[in-house]
PDB file of C-alpha atoms in Angstrom:
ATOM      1  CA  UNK A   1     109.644  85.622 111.586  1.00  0.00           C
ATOM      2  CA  UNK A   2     106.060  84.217 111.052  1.00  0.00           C
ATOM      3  CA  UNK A   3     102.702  84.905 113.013  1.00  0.00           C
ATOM      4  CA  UNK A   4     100.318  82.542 112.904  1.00  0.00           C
ATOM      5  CA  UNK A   5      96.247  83.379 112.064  1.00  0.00           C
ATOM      6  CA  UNK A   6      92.795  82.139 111.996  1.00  0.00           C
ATOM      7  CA  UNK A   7      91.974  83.161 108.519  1.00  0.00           C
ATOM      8  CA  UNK A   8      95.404  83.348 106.591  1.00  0.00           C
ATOM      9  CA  UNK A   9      97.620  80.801 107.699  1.00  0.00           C
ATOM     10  CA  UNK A  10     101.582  81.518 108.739  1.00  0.00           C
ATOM     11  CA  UNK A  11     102.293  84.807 107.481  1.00  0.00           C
ATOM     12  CA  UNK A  12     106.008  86.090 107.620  1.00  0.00           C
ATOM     13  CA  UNK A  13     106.952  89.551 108.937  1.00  0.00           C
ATOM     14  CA  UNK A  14     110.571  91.213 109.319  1.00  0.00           C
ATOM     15  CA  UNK A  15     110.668  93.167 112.472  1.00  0.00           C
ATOM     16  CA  UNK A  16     114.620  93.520 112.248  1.00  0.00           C
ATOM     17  CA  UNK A  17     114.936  90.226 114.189  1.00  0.00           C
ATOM     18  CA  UNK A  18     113.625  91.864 117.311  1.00  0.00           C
ATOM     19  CA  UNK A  19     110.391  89.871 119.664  1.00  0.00           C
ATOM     20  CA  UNK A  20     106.947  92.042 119.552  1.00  0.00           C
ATOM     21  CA  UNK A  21     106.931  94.313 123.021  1.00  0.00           C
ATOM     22  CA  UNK A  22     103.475  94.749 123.764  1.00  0.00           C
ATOM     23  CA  UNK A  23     104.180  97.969 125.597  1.00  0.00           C
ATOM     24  CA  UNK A  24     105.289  99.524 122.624  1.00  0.00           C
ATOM     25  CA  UNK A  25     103.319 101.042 119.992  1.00  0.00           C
ATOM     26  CA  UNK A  26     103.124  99.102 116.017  1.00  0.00           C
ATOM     27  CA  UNK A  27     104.107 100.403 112.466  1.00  0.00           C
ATOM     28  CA  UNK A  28     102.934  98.289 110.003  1.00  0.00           C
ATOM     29  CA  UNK A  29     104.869  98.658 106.986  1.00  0.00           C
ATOM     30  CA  UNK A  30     102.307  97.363 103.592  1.00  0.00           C
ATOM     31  CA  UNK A  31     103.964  96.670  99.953  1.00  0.00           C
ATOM     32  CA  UNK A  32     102.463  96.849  97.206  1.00  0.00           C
ATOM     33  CA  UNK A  33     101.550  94.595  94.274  1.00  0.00           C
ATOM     34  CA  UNK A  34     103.712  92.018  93.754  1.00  0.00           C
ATOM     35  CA  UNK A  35     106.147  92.750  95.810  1.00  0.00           C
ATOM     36  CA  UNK A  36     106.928  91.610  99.598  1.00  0.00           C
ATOM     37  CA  UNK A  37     108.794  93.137 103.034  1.00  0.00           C
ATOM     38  CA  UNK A  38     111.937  93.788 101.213  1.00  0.00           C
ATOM     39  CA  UNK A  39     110.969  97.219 100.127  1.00  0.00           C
ATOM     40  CA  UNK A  40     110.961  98.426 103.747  1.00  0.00           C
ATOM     41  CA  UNK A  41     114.293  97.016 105.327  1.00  0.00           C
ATOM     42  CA  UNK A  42     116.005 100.394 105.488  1.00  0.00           C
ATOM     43  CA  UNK A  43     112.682 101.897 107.251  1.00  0.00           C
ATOM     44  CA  UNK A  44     112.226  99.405 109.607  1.00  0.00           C
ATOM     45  CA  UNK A  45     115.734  98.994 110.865  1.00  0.00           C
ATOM     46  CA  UNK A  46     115.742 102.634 112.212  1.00  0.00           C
ATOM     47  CA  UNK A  47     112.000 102.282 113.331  1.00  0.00           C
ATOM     48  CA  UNK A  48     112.968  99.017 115.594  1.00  0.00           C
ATOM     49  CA  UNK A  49     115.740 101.270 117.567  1.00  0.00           C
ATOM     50  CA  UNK A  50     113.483 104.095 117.980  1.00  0.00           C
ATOM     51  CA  UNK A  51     110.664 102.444 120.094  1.00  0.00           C
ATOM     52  CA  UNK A  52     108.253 100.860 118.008  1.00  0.00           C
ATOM     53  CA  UNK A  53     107.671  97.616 116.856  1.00  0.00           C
ATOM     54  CA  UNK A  54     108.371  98.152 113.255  1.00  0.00           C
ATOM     55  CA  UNK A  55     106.570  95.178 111.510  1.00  0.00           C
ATOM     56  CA  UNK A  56     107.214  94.951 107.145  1.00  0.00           C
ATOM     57  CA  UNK A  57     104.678  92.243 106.014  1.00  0.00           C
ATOM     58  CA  UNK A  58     104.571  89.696 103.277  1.00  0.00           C
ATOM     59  CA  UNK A  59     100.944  89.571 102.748  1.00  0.00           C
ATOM     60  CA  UNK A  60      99.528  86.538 102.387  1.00  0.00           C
ATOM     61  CA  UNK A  61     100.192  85.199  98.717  1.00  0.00           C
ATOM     62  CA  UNK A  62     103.373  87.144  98.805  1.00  0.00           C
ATOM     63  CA  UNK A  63     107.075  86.444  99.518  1.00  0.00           C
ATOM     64  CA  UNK A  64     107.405  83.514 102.415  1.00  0.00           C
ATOM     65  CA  UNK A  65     104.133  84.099 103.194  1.00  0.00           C
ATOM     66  CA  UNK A  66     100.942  81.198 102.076  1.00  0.00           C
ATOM     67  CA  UNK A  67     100.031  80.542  98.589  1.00  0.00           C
ATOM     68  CA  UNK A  68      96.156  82.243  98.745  1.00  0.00           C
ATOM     69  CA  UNK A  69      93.468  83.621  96.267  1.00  0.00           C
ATOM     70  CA  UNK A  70      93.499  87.250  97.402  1.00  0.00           C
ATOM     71  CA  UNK A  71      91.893  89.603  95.123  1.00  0.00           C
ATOM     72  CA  UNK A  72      90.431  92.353  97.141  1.00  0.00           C
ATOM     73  CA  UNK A  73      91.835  95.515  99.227  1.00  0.00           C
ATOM     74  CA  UNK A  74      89.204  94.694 102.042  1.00  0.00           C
ATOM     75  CA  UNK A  75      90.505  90.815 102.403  1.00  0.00           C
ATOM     76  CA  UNK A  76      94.357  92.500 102.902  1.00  0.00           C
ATOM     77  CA  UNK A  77      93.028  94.775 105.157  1.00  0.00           C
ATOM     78  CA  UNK A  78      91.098  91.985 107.382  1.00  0.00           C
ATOM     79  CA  UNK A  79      94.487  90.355 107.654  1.00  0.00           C
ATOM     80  CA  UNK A  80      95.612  93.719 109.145  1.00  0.00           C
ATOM     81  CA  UNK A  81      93.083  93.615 111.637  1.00  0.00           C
ATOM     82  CA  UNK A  82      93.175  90.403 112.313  1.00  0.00           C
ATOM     83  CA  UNK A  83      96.828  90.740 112.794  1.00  0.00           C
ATOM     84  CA  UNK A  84      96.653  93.137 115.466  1.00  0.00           C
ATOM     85  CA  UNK A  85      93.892  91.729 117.526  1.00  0.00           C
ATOM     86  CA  UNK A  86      96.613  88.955 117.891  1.00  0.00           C
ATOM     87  CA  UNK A  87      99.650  90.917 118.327  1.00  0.00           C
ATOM     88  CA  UNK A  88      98.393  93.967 119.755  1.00  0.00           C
ATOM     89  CA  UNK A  89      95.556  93.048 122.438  1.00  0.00           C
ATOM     90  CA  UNK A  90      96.427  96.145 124.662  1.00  0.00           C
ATOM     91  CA  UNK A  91      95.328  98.078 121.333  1.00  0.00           C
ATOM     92  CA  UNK A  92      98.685 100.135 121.177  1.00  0.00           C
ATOM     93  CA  UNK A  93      98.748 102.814 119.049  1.00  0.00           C
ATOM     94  CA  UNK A  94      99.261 102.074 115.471  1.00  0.00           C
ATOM     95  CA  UNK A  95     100.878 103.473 112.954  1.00  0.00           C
ATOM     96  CA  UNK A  96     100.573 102.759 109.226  1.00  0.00           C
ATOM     97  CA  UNK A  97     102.562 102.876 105.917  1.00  0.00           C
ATOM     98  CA  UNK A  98     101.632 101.449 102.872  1.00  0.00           C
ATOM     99  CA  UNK A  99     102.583 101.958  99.123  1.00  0.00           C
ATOM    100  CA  UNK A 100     100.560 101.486  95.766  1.00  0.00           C
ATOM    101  CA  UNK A 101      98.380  98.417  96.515  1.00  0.00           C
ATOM    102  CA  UNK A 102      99.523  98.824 100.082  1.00  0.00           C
ATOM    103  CA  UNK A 103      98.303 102.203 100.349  1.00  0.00           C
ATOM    104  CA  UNK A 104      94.954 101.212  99.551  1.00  0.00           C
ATOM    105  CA  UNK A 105      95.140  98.635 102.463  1.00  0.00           C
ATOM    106  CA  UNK A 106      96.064 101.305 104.428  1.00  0.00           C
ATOM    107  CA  UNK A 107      93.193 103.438 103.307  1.00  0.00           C
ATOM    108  CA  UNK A 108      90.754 100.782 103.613  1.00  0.00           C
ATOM    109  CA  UNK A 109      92.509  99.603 107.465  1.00  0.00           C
ATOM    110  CA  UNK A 110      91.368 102.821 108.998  1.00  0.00           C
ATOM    111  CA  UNK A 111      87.975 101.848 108.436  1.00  0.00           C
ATOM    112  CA  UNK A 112      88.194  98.204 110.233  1.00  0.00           C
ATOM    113  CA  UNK A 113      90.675  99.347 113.154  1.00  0.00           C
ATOM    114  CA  UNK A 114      89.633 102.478 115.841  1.00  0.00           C
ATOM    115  CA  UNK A 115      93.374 103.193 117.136  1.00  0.00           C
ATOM    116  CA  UNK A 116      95.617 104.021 113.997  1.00  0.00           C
ATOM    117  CA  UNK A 117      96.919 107.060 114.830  1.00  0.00           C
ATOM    118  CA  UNK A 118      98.766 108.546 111.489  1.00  0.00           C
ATOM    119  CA  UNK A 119      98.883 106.852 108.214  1.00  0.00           C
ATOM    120  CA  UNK A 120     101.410 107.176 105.204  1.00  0.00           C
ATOM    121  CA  UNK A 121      99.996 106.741 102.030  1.00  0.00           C
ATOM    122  CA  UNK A 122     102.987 106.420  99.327  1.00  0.00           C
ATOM    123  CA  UNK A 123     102.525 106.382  95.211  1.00  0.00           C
ATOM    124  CA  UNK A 124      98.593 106.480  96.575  1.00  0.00           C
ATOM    125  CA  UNK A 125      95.740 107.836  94.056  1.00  0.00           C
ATOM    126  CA  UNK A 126      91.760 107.158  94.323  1.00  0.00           C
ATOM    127  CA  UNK A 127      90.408 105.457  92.496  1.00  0.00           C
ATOM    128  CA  UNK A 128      93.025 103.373  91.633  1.00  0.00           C
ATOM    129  CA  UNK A 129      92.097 101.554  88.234  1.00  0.00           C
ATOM    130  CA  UNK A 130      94.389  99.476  85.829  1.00  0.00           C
ATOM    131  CA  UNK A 131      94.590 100.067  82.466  1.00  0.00           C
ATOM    132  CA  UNK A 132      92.516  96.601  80.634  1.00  0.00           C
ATOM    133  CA  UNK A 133      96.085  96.405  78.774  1.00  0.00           C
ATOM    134  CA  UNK A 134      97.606  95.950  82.108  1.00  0.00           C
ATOM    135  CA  UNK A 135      95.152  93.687  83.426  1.00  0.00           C
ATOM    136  CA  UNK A 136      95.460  91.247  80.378  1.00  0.00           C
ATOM    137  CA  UNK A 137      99.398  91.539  80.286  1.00  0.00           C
ATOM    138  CA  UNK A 138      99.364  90.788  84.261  1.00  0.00           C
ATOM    139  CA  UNK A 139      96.860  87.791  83.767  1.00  0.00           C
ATOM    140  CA  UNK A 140      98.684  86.464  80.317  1.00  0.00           C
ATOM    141  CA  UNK A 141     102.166  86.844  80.924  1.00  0.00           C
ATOM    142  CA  UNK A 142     103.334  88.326  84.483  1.00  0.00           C
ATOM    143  CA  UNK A 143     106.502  88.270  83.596  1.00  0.00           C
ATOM    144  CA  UNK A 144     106.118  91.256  80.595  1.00  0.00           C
ATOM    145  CA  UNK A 145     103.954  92.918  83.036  1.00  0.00           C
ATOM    146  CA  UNK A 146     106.489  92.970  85.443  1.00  0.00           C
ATOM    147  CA  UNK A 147     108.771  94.394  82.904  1.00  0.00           C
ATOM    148  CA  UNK A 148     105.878  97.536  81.578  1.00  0.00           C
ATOM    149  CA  UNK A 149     105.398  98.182  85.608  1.00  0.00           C
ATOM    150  CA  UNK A 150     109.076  98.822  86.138  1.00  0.00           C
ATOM    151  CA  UNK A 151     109.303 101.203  82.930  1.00  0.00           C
ATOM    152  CA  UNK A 152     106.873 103.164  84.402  1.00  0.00           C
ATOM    153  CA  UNK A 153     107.947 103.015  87.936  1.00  0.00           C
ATOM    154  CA  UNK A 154     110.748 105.188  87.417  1.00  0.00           C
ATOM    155  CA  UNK A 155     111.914 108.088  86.449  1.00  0.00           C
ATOM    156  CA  UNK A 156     114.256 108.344  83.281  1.00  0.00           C
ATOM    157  CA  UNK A 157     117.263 109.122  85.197  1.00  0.00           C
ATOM    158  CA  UNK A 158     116.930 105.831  87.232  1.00  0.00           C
ATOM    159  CA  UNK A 159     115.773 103.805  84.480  1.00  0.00           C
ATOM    160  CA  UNK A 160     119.325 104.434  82.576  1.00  0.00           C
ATOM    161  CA  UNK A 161     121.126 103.814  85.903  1.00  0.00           C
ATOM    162  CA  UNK A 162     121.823 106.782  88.274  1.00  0.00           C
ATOM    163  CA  UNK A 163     120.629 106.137  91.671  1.00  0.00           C
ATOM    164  CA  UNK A 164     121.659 107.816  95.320  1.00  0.00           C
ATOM    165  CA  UNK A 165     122.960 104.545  96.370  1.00  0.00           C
ATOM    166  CA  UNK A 166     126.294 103.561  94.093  1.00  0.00           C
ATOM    167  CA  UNK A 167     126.868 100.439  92.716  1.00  0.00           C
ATOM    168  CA  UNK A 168     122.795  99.531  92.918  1.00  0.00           C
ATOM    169  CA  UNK A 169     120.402  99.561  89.395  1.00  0.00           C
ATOM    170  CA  UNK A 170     117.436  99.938  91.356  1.00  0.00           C
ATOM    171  CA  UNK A 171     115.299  99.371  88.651  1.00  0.00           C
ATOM    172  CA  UNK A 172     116.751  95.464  88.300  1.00  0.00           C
ATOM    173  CA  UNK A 173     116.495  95.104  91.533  1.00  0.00           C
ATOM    174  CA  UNK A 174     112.556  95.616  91.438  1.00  0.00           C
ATOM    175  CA  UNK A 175     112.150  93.559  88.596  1.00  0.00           C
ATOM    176  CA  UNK A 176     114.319  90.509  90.195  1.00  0.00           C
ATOM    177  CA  UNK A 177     111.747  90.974  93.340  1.00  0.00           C
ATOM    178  CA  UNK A 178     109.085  90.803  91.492  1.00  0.00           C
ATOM    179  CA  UNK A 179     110.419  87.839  89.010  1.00  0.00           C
ATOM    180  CA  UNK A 180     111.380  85.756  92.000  1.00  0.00           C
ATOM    181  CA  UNK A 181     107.780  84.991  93.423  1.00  0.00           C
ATOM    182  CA  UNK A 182     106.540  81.877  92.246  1.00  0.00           C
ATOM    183  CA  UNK A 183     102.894  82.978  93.267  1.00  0.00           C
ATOM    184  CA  UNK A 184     102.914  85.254  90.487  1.00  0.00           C
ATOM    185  CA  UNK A 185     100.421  87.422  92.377  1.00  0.00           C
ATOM    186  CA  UNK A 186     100.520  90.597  90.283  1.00  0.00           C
ATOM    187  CA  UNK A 187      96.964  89.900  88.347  1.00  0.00           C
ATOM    188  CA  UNK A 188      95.218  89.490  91.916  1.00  0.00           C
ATOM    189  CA  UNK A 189      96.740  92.273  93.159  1.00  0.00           C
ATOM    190  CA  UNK A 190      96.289  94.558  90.384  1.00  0.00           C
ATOM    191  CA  UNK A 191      92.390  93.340  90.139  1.00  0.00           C
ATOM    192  CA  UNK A 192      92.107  94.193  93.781  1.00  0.00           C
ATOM    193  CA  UNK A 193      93.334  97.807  93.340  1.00  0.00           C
ATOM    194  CA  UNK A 194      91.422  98.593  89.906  1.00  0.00           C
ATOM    195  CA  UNK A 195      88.025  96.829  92.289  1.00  0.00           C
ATOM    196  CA  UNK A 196      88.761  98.376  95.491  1.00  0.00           C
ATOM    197  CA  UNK A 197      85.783 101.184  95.652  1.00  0.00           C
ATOM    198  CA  UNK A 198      84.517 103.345  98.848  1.00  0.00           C
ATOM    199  CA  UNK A 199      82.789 106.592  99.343  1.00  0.00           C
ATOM    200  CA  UNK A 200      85.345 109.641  98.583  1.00  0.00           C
ATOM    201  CA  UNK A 201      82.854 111.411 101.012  1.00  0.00           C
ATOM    202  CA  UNK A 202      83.583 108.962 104.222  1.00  0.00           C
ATOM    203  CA  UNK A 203      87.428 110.285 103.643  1.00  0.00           C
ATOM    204  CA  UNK A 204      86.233 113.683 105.993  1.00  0.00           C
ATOM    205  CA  UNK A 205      85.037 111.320 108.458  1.00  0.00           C
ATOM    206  CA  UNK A 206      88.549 109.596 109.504  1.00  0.00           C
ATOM    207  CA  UNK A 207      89.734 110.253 112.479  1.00  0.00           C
ATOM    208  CA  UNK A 208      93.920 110.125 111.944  1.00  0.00           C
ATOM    209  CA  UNK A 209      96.335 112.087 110.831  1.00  0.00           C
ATOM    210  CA  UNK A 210      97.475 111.197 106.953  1.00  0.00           C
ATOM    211  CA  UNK A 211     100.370 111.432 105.057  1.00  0.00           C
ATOM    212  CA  UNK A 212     100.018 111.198 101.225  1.00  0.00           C
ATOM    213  CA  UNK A 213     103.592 111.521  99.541  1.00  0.00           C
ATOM    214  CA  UNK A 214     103.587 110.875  95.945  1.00  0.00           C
ATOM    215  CA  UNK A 215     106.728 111.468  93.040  1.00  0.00           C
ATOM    216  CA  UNK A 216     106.023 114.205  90.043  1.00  0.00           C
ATOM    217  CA  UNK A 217     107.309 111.521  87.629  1.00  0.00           C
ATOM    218  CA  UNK A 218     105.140 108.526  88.574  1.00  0.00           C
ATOM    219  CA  UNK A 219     103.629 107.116  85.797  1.00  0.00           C
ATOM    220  CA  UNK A 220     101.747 104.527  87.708  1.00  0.00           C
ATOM    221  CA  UNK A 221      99.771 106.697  90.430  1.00  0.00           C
ATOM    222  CA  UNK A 222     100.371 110.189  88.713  1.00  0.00           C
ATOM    223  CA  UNK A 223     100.144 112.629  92.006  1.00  0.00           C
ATOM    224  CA  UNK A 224      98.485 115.595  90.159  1.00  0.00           C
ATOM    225  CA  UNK A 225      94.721 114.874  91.243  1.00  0.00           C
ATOM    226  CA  UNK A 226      96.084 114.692  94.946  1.00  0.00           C
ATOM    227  CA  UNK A 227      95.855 118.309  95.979  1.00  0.00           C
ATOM    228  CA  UNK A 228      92.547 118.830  94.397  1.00  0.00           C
ATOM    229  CA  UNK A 229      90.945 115.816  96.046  1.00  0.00           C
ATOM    230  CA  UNK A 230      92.290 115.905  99.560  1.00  0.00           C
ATOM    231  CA  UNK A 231      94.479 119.143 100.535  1.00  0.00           C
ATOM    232  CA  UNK A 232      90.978 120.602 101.601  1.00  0.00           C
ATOM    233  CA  UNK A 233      90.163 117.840 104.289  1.00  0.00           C
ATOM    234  CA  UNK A 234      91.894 119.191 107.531  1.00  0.00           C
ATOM    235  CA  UNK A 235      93.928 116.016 108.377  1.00  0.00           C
ATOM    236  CA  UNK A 236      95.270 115.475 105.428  1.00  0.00           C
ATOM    237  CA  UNK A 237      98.589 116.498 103.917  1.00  0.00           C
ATOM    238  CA  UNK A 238     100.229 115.963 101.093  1.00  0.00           C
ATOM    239  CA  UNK A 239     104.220 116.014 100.117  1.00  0.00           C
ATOM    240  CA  UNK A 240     105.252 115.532  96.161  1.00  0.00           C
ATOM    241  CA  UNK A 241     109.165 114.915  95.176  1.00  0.00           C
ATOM    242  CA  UNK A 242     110.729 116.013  92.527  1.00  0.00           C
ATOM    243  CA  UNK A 243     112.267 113.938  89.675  1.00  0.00           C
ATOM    244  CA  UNK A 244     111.467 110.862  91.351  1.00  0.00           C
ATOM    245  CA  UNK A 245     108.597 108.084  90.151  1.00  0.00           C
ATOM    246  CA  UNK A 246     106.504 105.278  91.331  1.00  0.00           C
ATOM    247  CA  UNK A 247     109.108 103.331  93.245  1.00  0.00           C
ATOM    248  CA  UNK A 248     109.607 106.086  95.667  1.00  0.00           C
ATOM    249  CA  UNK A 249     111.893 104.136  98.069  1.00  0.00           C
ATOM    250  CA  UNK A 250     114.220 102.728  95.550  1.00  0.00           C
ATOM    251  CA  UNK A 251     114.661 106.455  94.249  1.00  0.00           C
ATOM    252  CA  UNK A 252     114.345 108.498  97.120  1.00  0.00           C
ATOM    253  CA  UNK A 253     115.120 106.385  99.900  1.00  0.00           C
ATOM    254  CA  UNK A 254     116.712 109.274 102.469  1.00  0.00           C
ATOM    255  CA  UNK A 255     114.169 111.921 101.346  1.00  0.00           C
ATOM    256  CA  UNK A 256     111.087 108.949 102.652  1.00  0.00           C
ATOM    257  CA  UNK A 257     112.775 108.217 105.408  1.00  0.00           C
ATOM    258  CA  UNK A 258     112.874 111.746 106.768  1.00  0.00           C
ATOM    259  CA  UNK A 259     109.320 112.488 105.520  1.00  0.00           C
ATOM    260  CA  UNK A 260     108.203 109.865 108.413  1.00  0.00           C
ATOM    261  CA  UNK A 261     110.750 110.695 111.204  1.00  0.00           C
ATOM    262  CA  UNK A 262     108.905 113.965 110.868  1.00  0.00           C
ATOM    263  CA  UNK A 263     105.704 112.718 110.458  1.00  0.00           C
ATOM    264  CA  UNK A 264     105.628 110.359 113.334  1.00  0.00           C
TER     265      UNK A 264
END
């Protein structure tokens, strides 16, 4: 489905083919770099039958979504806003859930919008800076980036094949995703995460509840620095899986989906 805006053109959402009821409240599922609303199909299928408006974005320059030069967390997280003010003009309650790039969005969401309620911040670290290999590789040739990203997206076990869902190679399935957009937005995206910058101090002020669930084998947003920077700010918490890496719904797909039943 698309939604048209003021500042971003058509963008596409997947809402599990249902309409927008404005008596309900949103979640706003948020991919990360280079990816699009794919990621969240399982998540936003049970979301749909369980009273929300479950809502997966491409964001703009992603997926079906426009063509756009988008290099900064606080442009994706305008479109968020601007979203809602179109969608939501009762000002439901909103909940967020955003990985990687998307969890910066997120982050940086609470900031523009007063009634998000609980965020989930997946594969999330602050700061969030790319390696200048990275950066070069992404700009140079995507497509090798793409390839490095995956490696260390996943944990060794999936990377040789096992995965909780038979017949699927997960990790060929991320780098198809991220192969298939012509935009090839991964250098934009990846300079808007190693740019994105904000007081660590205004953290204490937000008002929600968050949810910061990272993997102990992610090589991309290692989780280790998470308890020391946030498990002493009250509204915080933080859950860490074992064995499992970056691309934390590909891996652990069950195990995320209860964390946010429980959550929200």
């Amino acid at each position: 489905m698309y939604s048209k805006t003021k500042n971003f053109g058509k963008v596409y959402y997947y809402s599990s083919y249902r309409e927008i009821d404005k008596t309900l409240p949103f979640i706003y599922f948020i991919h990360g770099a280079a990816q699009d609303h794919s990621i969240w199909t399982q998540y936003v299928r049970y979301f749909s039958n369980k009273k929300f408006n479950a809502i997966a974005f491409d964001l703009p320059n992603h997926g079906k979504s426009p063509k756009q030069k988008i290099n900064s967390i606080e442009f994706f997280a305008n479109f968020v806003k601007e979203y809602d003010e179109l969608n939501n003009p009762k000002q439901n309650k909103i909940f967020l859930v955003g990985h990687s790039m998307g969890s910066l969005i997120s982050l940086s969401s609470n900031f523009l919008i007063d009634h998000i309620a609980k965020s989930v911040l997946l594969g999330f670290k602050y700061p969030m800076t790319v390696s200048d290999f990275l950066l070069n590789e992404s700009k140079n040739n995507p497509g090798k980036s793409h390839n490095i990203i995956n490696e260390f997206s996943y944990s060794s076990s999936n990377i040789i094949g096992a995965n909780i869902n038979p017949g699927i190679y997960a990790f060929n399935n991320s780098l198809s995703l991220m192969n298939r957009d012509e935009k090839l937005p991964i250098f934009d995206d990846f300079t808007a995460c190693n740019n994105f910058q904000i007081n660590e101090k205004l953290f204490e002020n937000l008002k929600g509840r968050f949810l910061l669930i990272g993997g102990d084998k992610d090589l991309m947003t290692p989780s280790k620095k998470l308890f020391s920077q946030f498990s002493n700010i009250e509204n915080f918490e933080i859950k860490i899986l074992k064995n499992i890496g970056h691309s934390m719904m590909s891996e652990a797909p069950n195990d995320i989906l209860d964390l946010l039943i429980e959550f929200f």
